[in-house]
Structures are given as C-alpha cells and as structure tokens.
Coordinates of C-alpha atoms in Angstrom, one line a residue:
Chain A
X1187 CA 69.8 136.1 106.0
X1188 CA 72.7 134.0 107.5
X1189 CA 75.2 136.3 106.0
X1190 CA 78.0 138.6 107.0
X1191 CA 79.5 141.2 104.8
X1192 CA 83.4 142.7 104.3
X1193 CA 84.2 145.2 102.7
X1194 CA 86.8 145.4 100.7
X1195 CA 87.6 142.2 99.5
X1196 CA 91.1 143.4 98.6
X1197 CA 92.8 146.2 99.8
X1198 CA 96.6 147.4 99.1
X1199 CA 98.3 150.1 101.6
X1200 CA 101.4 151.8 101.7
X1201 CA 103.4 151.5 105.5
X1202 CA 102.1 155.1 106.1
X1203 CA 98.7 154.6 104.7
X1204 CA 95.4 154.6 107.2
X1205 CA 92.7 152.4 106.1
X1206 CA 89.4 150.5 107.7
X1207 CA 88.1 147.2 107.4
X1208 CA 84.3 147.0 107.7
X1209 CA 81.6 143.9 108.2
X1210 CA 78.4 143.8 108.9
X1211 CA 75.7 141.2 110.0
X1212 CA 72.4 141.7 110.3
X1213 CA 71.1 138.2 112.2
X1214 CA 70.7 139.5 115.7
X1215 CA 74.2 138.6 116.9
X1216 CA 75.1 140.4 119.5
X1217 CA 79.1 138.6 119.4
X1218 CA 81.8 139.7 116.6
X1219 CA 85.3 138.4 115.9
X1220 CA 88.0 139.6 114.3
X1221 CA 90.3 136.5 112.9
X1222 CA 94.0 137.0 111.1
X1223 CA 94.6 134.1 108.6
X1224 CA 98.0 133.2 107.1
X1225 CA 98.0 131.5 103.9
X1226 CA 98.1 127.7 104.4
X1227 CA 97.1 128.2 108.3
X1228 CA 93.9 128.4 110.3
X1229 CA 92.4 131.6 111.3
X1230 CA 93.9 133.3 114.7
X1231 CA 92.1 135.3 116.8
X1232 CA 92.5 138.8 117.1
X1233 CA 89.0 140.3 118.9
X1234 CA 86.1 139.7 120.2
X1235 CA 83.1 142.5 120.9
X1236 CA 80.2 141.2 123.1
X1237 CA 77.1 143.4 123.2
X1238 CA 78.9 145.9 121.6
X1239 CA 81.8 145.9 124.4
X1240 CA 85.5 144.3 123.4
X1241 CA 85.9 141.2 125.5
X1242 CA 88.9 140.2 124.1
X1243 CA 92.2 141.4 122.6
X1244 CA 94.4 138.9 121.9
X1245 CA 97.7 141.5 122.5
X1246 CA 97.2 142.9 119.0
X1247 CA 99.6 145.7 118.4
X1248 CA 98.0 148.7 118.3
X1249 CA 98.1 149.9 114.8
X1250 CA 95.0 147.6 114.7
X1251 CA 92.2 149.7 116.7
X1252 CA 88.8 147.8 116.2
X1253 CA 85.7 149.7 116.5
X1254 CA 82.1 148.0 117.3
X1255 CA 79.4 151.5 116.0
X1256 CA 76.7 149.4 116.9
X1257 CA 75.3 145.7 117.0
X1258 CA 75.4 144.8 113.7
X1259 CA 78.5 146.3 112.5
X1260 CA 82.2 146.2 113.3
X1261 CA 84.8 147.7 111.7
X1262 CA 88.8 147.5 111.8
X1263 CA 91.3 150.1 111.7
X1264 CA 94.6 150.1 110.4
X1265 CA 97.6 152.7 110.9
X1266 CA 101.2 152.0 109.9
X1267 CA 101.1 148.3 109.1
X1268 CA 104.1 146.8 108.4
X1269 CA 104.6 144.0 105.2
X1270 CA 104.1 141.2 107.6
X1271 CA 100.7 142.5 108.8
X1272 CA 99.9 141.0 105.4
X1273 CA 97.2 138.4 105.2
X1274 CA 93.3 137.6 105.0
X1275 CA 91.4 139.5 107.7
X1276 CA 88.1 137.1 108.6
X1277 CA 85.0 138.9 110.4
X1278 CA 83.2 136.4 112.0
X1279 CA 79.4 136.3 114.1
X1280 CA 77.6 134.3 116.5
X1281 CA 74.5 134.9 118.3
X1282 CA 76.3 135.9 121.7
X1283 CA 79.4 134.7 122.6
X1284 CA 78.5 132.0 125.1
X1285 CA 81.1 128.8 124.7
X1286 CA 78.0 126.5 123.0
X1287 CA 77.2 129.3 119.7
X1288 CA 78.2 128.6 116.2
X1289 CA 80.4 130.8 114.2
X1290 CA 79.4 132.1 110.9
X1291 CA 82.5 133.9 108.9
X1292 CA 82.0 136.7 105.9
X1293 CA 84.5 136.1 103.0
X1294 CA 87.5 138.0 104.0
X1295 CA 89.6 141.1 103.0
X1296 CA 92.9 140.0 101.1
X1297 CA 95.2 142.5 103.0
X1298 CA 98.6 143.6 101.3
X1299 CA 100.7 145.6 102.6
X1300 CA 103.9 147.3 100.9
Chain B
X865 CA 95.3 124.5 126.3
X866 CA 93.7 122.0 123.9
X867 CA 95.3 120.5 121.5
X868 CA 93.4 119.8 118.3
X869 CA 95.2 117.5 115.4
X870 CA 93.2 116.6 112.1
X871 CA 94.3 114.0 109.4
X872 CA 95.2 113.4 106.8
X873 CA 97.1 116.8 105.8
X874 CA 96.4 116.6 102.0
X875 CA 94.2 114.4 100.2
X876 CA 93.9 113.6 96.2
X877 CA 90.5 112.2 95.3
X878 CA 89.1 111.5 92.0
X879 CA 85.6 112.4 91.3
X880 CA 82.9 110.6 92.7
X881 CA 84.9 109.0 95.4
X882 CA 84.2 109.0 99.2
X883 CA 86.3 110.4 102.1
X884 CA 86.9 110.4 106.1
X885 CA 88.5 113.1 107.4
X886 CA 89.6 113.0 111.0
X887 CA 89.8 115.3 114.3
X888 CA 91.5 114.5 117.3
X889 CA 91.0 117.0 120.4
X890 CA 93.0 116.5 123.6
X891 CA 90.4 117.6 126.4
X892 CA 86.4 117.4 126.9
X893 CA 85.0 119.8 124.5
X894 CA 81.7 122.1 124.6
X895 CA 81.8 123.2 120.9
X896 CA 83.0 121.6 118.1
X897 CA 82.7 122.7 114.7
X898 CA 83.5 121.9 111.1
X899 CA 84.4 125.0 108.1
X900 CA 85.2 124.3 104.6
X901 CA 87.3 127.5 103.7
X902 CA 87.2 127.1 99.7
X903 CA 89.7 128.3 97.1
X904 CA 88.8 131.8 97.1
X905 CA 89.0 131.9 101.2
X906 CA 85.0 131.9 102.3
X907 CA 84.6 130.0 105.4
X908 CA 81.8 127.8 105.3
X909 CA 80.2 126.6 108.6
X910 CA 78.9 122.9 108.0
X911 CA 77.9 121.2 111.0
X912 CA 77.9 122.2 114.5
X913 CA 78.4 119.2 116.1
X914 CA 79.9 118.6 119.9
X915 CA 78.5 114.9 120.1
X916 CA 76.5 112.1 118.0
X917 CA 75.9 112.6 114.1
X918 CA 74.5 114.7 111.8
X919 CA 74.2 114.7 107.8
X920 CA 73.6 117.4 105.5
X921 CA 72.9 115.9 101.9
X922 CA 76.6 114.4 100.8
X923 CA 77.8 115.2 104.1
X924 CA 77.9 113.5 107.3
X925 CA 79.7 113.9 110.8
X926 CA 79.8 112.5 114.0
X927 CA 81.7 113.3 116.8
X928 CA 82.8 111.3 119.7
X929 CA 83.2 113.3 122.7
X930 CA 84.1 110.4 125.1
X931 CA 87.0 109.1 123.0
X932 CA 87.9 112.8 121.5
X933 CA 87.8 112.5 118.0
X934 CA 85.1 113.5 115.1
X935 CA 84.8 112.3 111.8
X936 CA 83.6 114.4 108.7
X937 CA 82.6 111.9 105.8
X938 CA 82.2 113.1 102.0
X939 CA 80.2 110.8 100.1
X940 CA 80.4 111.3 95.9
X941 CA 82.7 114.1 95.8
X942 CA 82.5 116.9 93.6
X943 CA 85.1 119.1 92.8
X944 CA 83.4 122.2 94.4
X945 CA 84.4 120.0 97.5
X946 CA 87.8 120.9 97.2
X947 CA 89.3 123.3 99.6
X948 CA 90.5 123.4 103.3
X949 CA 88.3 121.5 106.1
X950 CA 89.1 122.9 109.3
X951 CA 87.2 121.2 112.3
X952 CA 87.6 123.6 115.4
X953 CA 87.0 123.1 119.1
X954 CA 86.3 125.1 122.8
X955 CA 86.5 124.1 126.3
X956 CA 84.2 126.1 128.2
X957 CA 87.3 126.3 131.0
X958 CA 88.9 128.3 128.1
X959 CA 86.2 130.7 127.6
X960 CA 84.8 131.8 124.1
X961 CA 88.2 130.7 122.0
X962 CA 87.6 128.5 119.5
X963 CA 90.8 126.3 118.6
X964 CA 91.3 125.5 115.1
X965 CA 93.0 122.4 113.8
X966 CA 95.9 123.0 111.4
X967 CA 93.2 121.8 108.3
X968 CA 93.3 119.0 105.6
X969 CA 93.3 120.2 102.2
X970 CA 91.4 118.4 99.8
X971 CA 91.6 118.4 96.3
X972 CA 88.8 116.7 94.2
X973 CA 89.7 116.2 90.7
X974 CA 87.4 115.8 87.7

C-alpha cells in the first residue's frame, strides 16, 4: 500500500466556519507534511511532524493548528480563514524525514473559502 | 537557498511524440525528485533520482549532480501524460525542505 488518503476532497467554509483536514498513511512513515498549492504554482510548505512531534512550522498563521493523533494520521485544522487561504491543501509522507527519503503525496483537498 | 529553474514552461506535443524536460539546481543536491501533478491535482512521485539514470517503462531520467541539471525524457507520449512535471530538490545544509521548481506543463494532444 503506497497510498495516502485526504479527506475531503473538496470542502467550502464560510470566514467563521471551523473545519478539519484529515490524511492518513498507513506505510510506516514516521514523517508527515502539510503543503499549500496555488493554482499554476508548486506546493509550499506549511508543516512537518517527525515521530509524531512538529519539526517545522513554516510561520503559518495560526488559524491553521495541525494535529499529528498518532503515526499514521495527521490532521489540519482550520478557524476563521480568510478568501485568500483558498487553495489545494497536499498531505504528503516519507519514511522519516531524513534529507535522502522520497515524498509520496495524497490527492489533495480543493479548499474554498467565502 | 537553492535555486531550482526547469524548462521549458509549457510544452504542446502531439501524440506519440518524445520529450526532454529540464532541471537546473544551483548548489550540490542530496535529493532530487520528479512529480507529475495531473489535471485533477494528484501528485505522482516518478523517480527518485539525486545522480545517474533510471527508467520506468516510457520514462527515463538522469540527473547530473556535478554539472546540476537532470533530465526527464518521455518517450511515445500519451495524453494521460499531460499535466505539470515538477522536479524538486534538497540540500542537506538546508535540512528536510524540499525546493520545488516552478513546473513545466505539458499538454499531449491526441
């Protein structure tokens, strides 16, 4: 199984609205990304968890709070977005999050906000 | 930090023809991969490739590291080729970011 889930694949929320983002993987690794795409531009880092821990925060604003439950999923939270914020929202894997792993990406949430 | 440019930006092809798309990285790399993100935004990871050559049925790269550039050839095209190819690179100095390329889109048409 080289496969990692999103759920939803689309989602529309209101400005006031709270809403999650949830992925899953279930190949061992023990890295997870969360990636912000644009259309017509290449994904952008947002987080990384390692072993469960958050390694990395690119200085997301805070009305995205990611949440890692356990190895195999990982889940994003969303609280007053604003239109902007609108874009496809990319969970990503690898097997630990050493410089040398390959990335394997799930299909995306369509994220609009109104 | 690195810079990563890819060529050509857009490119038509007809069915059945070949292509070479191109990376260019500006430092010594650790990880370089290629993605196909197709029309409907899955991103596919096709090779994992930081030196020499692989292929994978119609598909082929090969990365140079010393001269910092890698290649992704598509032989026979098919129009489930079509999409964005994004190549993507890291620099262990940088830690676990990969850097993405801005993308060529390719269109394959029947």
């Amino acid at each position: 199984d080289t496969e990692v889930t999103q759920t939803p694949k689309h989602l529309v929320m209101g400005m006031t609205n709270k809403k999650s983002l949830k992925c899953e993987q279930h190949m061992g690794h023990r890295a997870m990304y969360w990636y912000k795409q644009k259309a017509k531009k290449p994904p952008e880092l947002m987080f990384v968890y390692s072993y469960e821990k958050l390694s990395i925060n690119e200085s997301v604003p805070s009305r995205f709070s990611p949440e890692c439950p356990n190895s195999s999923l990982l889940n994003l939270h969303l609280h007053a977005l604003q239109p902007e914020d609108s874009a496809l929202y990319l969970c990503a894997s690898s097997l630990t999050q050493r410089s040398t792993e390959k990335l394997f990406f799930g299909s995306g949430t369509q994220l609009s906000v109104l | 930090g690195i810079q990563v440019e890819q060529s050509p930006p857009d490119l038509i092809l007809q069915e059945g023809a070949n292509s070479t798309l191109r990376c260019n990285f500006s430092d010594s790399v650790n990880n370089l991969q290629w993605f196909h993100q197709n029309p409907w935004g899955q991103l596919i990871n096709l090779f994992y490739i930081p030196s020499g050559t692989k292929q994978n049925g119609r598909l082929s790269a090969t990365t140079v590291a010393t001269e910092r550039y890698s290649l992704l050839y598509i032989s026979s095209s098919q129009t489930t080729d079509s999409g964005v190819y994004f190549c993507a690179v890291l620099n262990y100095l940088e830690g676990s970011r990969l850097t993405f390329g801005e993308g060529t889109q390719l269109t394959v048409n029947p």
